[in-house]
mmCIF file of C-alpha atoms and ligand atoms in Angstrom:
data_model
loop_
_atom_site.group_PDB
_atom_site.id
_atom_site.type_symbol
_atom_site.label_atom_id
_atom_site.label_comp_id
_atom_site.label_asym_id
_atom_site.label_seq_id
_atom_site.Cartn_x
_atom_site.Cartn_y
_atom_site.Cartn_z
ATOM 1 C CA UNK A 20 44.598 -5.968 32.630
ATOM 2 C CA UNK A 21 46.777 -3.406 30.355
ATOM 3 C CA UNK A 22 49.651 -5.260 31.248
ATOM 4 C CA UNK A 23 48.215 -8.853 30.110
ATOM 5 C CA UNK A 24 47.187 -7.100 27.182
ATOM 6 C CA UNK A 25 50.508 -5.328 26.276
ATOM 7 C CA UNK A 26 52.521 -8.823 27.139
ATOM 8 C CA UNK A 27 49.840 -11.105 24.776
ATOM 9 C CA UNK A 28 49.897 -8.313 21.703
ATOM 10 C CA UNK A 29 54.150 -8.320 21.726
ATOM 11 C CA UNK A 30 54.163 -11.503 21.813
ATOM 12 C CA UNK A 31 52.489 -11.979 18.368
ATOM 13 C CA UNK A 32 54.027 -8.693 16.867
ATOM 14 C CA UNK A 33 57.461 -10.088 17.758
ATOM 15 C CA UNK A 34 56.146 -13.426 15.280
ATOM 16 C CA UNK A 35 54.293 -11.261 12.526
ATOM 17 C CA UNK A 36 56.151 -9.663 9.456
ATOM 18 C CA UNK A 37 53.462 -8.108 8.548
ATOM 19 C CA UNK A 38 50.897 -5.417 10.303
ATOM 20 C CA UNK A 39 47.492 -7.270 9.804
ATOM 21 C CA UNK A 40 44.181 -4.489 9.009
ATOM 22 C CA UNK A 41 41.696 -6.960 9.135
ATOM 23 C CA UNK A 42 40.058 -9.252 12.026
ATOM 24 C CA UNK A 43 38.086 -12.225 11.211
ATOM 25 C CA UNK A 44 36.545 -13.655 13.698
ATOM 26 C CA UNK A 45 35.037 -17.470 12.518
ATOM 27 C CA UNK A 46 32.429 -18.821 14.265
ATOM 28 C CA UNK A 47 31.417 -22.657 14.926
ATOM 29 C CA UNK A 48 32.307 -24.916 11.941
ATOM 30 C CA UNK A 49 33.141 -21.657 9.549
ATOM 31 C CA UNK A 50 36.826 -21.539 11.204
ATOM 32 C CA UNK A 51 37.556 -23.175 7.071
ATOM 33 C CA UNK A 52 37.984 -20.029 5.583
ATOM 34 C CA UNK A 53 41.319 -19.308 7.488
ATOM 35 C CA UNK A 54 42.631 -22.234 5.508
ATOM 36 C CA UNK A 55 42.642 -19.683 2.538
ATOM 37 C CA UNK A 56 45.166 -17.598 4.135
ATOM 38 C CA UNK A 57 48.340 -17.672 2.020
ATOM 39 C CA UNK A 58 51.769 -16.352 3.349
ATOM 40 C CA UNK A 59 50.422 -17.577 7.028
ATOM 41 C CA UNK A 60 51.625 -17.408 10.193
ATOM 42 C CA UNK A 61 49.919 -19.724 12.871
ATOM 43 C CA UNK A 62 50.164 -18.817 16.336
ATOM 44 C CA UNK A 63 48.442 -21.155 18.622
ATOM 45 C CA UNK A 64 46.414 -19.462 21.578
ATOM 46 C CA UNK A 65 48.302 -21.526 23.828
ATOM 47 C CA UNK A 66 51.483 -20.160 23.237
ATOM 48 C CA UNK A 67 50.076 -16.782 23.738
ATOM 49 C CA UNK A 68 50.776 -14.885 27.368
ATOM 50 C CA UNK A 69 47.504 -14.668 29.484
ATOM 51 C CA UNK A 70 45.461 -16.321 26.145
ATOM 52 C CA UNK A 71 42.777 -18.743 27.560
ATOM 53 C CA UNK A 72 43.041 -22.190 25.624
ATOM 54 C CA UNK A 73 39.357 -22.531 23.483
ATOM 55 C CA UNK A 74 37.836 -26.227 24.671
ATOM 56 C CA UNK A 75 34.908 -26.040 21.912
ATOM 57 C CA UNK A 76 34.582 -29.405 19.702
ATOM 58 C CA UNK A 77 35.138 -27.790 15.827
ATOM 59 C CA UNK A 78 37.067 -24.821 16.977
ATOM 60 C CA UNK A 79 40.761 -24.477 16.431
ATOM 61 C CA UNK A 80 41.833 -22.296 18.952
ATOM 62 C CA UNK A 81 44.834 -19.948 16.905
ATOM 63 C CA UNK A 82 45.274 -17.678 14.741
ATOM 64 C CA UNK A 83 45.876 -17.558 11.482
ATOM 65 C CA UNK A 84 47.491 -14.063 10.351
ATOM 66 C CA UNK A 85 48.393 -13.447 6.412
ATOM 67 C CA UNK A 86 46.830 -12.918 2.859
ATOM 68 C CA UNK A 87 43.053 -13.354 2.528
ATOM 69 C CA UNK A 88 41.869 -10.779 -1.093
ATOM 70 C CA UNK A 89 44.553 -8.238 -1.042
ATOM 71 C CA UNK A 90 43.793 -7.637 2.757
ATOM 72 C CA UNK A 91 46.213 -8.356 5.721
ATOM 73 C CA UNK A 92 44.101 -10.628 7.940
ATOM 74 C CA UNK A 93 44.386 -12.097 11.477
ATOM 75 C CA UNK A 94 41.758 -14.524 11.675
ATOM 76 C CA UNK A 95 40.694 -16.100 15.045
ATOM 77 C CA UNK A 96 39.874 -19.618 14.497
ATOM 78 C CA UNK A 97 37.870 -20.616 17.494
ATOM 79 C CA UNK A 98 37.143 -18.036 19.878
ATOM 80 C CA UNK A 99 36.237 -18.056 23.869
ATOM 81 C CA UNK A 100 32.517 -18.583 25.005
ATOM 82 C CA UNK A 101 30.717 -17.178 28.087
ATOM 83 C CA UNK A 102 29.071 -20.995 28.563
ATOM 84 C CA UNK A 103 33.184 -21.978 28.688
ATOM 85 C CA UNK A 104 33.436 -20.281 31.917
ATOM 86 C CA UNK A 105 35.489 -17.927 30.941
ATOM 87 C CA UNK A 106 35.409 -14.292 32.003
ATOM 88 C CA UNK A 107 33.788 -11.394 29.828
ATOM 89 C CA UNK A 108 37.723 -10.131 30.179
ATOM 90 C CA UNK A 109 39.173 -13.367 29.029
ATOM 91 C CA UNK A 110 36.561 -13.816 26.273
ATOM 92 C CA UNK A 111 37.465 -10.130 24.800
ATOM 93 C CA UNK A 112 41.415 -10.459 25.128
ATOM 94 C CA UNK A 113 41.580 -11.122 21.817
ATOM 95 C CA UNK A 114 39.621 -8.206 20.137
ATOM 96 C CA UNK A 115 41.737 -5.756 22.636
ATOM 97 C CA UNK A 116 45.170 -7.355 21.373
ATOM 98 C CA UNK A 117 44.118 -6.500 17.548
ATOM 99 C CA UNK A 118 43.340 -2.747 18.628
ATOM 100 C CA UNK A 119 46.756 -2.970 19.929
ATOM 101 C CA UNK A 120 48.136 -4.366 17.088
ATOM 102 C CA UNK A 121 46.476 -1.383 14.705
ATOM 103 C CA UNK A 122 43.677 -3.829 13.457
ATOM 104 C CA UNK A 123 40.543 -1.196 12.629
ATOM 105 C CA UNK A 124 38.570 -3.300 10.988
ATOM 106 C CA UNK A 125 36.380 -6.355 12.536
ATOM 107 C CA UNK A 126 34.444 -8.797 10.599
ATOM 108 C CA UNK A 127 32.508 -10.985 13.083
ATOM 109 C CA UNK A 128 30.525 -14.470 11.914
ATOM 110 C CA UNK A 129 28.799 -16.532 14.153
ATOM 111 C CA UNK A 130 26.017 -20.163 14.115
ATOM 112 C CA UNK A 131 22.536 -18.822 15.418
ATOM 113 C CA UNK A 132 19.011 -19.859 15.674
ATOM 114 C CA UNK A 133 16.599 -18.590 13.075
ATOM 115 C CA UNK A 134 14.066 -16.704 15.423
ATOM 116 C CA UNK A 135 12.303 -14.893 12.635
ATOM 117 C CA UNK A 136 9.767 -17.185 10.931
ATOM 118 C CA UNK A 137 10.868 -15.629 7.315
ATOM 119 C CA UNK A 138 14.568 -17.332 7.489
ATOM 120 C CA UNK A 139 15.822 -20.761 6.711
ATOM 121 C CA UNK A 140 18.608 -22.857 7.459
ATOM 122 C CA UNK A 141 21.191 -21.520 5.424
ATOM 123 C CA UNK A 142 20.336 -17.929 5.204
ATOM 124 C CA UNK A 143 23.199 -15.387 6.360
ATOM 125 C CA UNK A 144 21.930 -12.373 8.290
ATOM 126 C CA UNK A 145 23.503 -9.139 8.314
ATOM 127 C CA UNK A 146 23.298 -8.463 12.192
ATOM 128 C CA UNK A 147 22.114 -4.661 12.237
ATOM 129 C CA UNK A 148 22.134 -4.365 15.721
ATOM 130 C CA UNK A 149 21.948 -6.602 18.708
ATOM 131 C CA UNK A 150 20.097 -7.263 22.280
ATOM 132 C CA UNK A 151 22.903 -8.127 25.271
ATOM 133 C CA UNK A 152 20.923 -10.923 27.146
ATOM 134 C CA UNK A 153 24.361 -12.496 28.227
ATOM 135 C CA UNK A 154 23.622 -10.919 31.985
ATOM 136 C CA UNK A 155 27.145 -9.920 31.627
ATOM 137 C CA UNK A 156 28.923 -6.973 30.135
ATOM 138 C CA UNK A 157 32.654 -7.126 29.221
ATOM 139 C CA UNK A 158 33.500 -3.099 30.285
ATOM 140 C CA UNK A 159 32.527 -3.685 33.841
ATOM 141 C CA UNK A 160 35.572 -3.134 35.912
ATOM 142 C CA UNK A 161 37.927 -0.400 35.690
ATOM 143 C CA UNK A 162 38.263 1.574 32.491
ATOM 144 C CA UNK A 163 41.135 1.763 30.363
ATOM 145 C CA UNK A 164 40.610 5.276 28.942
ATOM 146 C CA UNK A 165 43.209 4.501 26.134
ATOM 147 C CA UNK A 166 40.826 1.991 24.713
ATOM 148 C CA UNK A 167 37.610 4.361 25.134
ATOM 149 C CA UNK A 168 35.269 6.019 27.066
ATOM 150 C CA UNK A 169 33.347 4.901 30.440
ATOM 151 C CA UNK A 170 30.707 4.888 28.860
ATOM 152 C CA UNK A 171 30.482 4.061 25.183
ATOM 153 C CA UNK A 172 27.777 5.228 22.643
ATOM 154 C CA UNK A 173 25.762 1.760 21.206
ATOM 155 C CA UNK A 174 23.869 3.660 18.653
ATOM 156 C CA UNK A 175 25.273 2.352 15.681
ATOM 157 C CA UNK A 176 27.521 -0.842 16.980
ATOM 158 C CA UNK A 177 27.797 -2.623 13.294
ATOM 159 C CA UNK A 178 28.839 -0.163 10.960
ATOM 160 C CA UNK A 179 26.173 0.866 8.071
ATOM 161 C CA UNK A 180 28.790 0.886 5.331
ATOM 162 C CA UNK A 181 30.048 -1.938 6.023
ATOM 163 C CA UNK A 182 26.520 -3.914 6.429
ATOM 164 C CA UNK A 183 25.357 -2.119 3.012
ATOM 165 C CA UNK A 184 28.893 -3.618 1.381
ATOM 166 C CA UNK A 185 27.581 -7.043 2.999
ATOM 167 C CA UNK A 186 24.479 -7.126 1.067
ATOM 168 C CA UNK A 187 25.629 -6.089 -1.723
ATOM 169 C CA UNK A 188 28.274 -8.835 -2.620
ATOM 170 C CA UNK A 189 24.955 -11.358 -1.203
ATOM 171 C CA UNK A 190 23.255 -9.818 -4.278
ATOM 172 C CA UNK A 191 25.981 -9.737 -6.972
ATOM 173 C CA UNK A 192 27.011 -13.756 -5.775
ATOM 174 C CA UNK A 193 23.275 -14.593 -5.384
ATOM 175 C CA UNK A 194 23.589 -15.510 -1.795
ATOM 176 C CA UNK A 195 20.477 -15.517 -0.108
ATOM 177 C CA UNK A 196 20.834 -12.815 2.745
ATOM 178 C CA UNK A 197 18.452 -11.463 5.507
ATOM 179 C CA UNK A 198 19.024 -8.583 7.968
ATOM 180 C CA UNK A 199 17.862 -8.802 11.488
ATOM 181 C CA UNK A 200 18.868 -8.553 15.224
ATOM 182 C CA UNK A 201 21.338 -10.770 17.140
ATOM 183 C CA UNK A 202 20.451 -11.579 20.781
ATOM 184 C CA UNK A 203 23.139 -13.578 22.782
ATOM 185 C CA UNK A 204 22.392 -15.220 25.790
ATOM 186 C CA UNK A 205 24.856 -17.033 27.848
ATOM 187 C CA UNK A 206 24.410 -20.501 27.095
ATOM 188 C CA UNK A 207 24.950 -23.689 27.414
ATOM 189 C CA UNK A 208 21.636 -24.701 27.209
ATOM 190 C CA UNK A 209 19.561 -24.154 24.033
ATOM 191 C CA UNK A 210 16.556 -21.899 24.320
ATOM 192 C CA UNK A 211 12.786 -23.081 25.731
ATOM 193 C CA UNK A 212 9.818 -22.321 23.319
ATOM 194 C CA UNK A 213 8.644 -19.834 25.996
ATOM 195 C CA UNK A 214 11.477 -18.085 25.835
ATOM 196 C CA UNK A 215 12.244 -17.525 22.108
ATOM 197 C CA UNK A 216 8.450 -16.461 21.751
ATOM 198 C CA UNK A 217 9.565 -13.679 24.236
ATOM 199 C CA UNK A 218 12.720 -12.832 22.298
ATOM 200 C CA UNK A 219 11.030 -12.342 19.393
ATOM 201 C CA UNK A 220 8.135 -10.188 20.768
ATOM 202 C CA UNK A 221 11.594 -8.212 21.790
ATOM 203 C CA UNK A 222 12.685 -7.663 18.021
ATOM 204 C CA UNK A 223 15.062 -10.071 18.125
ATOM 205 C CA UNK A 224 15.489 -12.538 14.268
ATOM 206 C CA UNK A 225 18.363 -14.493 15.373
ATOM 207 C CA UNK A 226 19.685 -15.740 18.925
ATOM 208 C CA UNK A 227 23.168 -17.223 19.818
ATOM 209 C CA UNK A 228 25.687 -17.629 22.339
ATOM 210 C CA UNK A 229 28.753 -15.478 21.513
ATOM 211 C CA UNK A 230 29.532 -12.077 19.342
ATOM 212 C CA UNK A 231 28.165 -9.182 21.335
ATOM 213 C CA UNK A 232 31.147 -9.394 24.190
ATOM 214 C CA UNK A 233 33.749 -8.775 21.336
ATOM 215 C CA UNK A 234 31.679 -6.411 19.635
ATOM 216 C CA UNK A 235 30.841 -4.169 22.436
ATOM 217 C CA UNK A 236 34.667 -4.122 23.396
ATOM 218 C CA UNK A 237 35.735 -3.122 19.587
ATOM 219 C CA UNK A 238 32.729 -0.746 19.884
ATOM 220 C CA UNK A 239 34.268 1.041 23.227
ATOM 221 C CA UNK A 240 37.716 0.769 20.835
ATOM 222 C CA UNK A 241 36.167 2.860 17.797
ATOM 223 C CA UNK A 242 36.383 -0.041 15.650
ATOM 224 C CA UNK A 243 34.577 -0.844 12.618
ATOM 225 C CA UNK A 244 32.327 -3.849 12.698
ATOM 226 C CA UNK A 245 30.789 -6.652 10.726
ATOM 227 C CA UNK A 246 28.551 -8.976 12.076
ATOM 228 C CA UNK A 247 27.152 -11.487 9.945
ATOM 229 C CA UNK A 248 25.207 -14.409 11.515
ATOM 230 C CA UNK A 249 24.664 -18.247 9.840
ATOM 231 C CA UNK A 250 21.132 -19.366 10.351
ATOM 232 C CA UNK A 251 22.364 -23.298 10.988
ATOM 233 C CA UNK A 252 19.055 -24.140 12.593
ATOM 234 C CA UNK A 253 15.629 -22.495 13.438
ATOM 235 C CA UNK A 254 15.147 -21.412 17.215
ATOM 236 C CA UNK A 255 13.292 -23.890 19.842
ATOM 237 C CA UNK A 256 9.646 -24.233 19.018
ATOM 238 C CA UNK A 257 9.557 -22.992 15.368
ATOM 239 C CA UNK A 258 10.108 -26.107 13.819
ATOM 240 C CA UNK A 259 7.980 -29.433 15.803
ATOM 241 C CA UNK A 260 12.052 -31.259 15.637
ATOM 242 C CA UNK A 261 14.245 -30.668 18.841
ATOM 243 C CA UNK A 262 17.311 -29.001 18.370
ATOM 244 C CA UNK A 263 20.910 -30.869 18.103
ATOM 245 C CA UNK A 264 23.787 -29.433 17.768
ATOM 246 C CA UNK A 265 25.185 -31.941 15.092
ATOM 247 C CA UNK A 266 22.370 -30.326 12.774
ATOM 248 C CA UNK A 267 24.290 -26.107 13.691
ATOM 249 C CA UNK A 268 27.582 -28.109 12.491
ATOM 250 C CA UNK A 269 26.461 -30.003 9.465
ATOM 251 C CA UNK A 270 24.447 -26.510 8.161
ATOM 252 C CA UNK A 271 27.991 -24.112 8.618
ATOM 253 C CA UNK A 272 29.866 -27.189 6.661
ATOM 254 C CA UNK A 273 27.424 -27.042 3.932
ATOM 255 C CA UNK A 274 27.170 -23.191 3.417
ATOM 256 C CA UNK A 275 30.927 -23.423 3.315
ATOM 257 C CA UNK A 276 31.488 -22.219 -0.015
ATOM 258 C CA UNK A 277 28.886 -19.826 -0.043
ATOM 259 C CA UNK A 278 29.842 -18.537 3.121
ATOM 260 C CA UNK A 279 33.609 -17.948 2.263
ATOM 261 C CA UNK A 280 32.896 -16.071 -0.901
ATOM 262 C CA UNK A 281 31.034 -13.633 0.863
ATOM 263 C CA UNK A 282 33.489 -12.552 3.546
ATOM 264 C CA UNK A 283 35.878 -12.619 0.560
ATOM 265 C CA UNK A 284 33.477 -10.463 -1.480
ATOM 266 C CA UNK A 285 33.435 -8.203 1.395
ATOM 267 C CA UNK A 286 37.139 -8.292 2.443
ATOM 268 C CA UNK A 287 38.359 -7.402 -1.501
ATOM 269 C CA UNK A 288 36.067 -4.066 -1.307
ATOM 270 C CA UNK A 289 36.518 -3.011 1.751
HETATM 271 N N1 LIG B 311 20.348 -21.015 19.966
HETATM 272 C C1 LIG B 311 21.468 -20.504 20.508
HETATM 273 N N2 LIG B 311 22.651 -20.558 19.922
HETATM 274 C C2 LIG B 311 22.720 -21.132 18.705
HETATM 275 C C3 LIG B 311 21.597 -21.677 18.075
HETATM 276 C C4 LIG B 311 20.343 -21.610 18.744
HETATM 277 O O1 LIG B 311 19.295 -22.084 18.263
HETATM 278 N N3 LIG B 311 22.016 -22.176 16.876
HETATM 279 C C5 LIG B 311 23.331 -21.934 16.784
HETATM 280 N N4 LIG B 311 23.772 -21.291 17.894
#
């Protein structure tokens, strides 16, 4: 596994002139913002040693490395999902090759389900800490010790300056924001009724398919985290409507501007 990650992260240093601090990591239909970058270099996942090749409708699969505030920023648009078929290893490749490539800093966005009855559509949640209903875990296996420790401490996964920062530029821009708990489950399939009642008798305001295998690996890496969630639709059984995917797409388009200047907001003081 070291090796596929050494061979993937030389790879893009031997195309970069510049030593990014900053991962972004754009979730379904918010992938836009890296269209800000200025002084850009695109390197496409599939010309990337060992990179698995992203098959998601509205996800670009590259990234997009260069000027974003006055921050150096590698931006993953598209990432790998669990539902894919991919492997928990294949999915976190990418988080691993910015630790290798000195990135500290990790600003994750994601779609989800509204599972708390006090959010809307719309809303951006600060994730303050998450449930890992994927079934899976991405350290299993062998442990590279120069990443981290067997077994890594979860107390505080999405870093409390960072999350006060986040709500902070909500307030100043007045973007409505909310603060709750991401669970990810594996996916495809959307959630039943029965089960969302039982994720939120669990604590959990927000439920979606991806985010918690990268940020347990940047986690086990010492990284500091970001996690902000778009409410694009409320969870099965909230709302009397079924749930279509079209709707999760046309929500992230519309909170498009909104959206991008808070993770600039964020990305200029942090
Ligand atoms: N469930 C799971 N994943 C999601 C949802 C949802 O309701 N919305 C966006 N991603």
């Amino acid at each position: 596994m070291i090796h596929k990650i050494n061979e993937a992260s030389d790879y893009i240093k031997s195309k970069l002139d510049i030593e990014p601090d900053v991962g972004l990591i754009l979730g379904s239909g918010l992938g836009v913002l890296a269209e800000e970058i200025t002084n850009r270099t695109v390197i496409k996942y599939e010309d990337i040693p060992n990179f698995p090749v992203s098959t998601v409708e509205g996800h670009a699969g590259q990234f997009v490395v260069g000027n974003l505030q006055d921050k150096k920023v590698m931006a993953m648009q598209g990432r790998f999902h669990f539902y894919e078929g991919y492997d928990m290893e294949e999915i976190v490749l990418p988080v691993r090759v910015m630790y290798k490539l000195g990135i500290e800093n990790l600003l994750v966005t994601n779609a989800a389900g509204g599972i708390n009855r006090n959010f809307d559509p719309g809303n951006f949640m600060i994730i303050q800490d998450h449930l890992n209903l994927m079934g899976d875990n991405p350290l299993k296996g062998e442990n590279i010790e120069e990443f981290g420790p067997r077994f890594p401490d979860m107390s505080e996964v999405y870093n409390e300056e960072l999350r006060e920062l986040a709500e902070k530029i909500a307030v100043e821009n007045k973007i409505k924001i909310v603060k709750g708990n991401y669970v990810a489950l594996s996916g495809p399939s959307y959630e039943t009724p029965a089960e969302i009642r039982h994720l939120r008798n669990s604590g959990a305001d927000a439920v979606g398919m991806s985010t918690v295998p990268e940020t347990i690996t940047a986690n086990h890496m010492g990284m500091n985290i970001l996690g902000i969630s778009c409410i694009t639709n409320m969870a099965a059984g909230v709302l009397p409507q079924p749930l279509d995917h079209k709707e999760v797409v046309e929500i992230a388009e519309k909170v498009k501007p909104e959206f991008s200047t808070l993770i600039k907001g964020i990305l200029k003081e942090m």
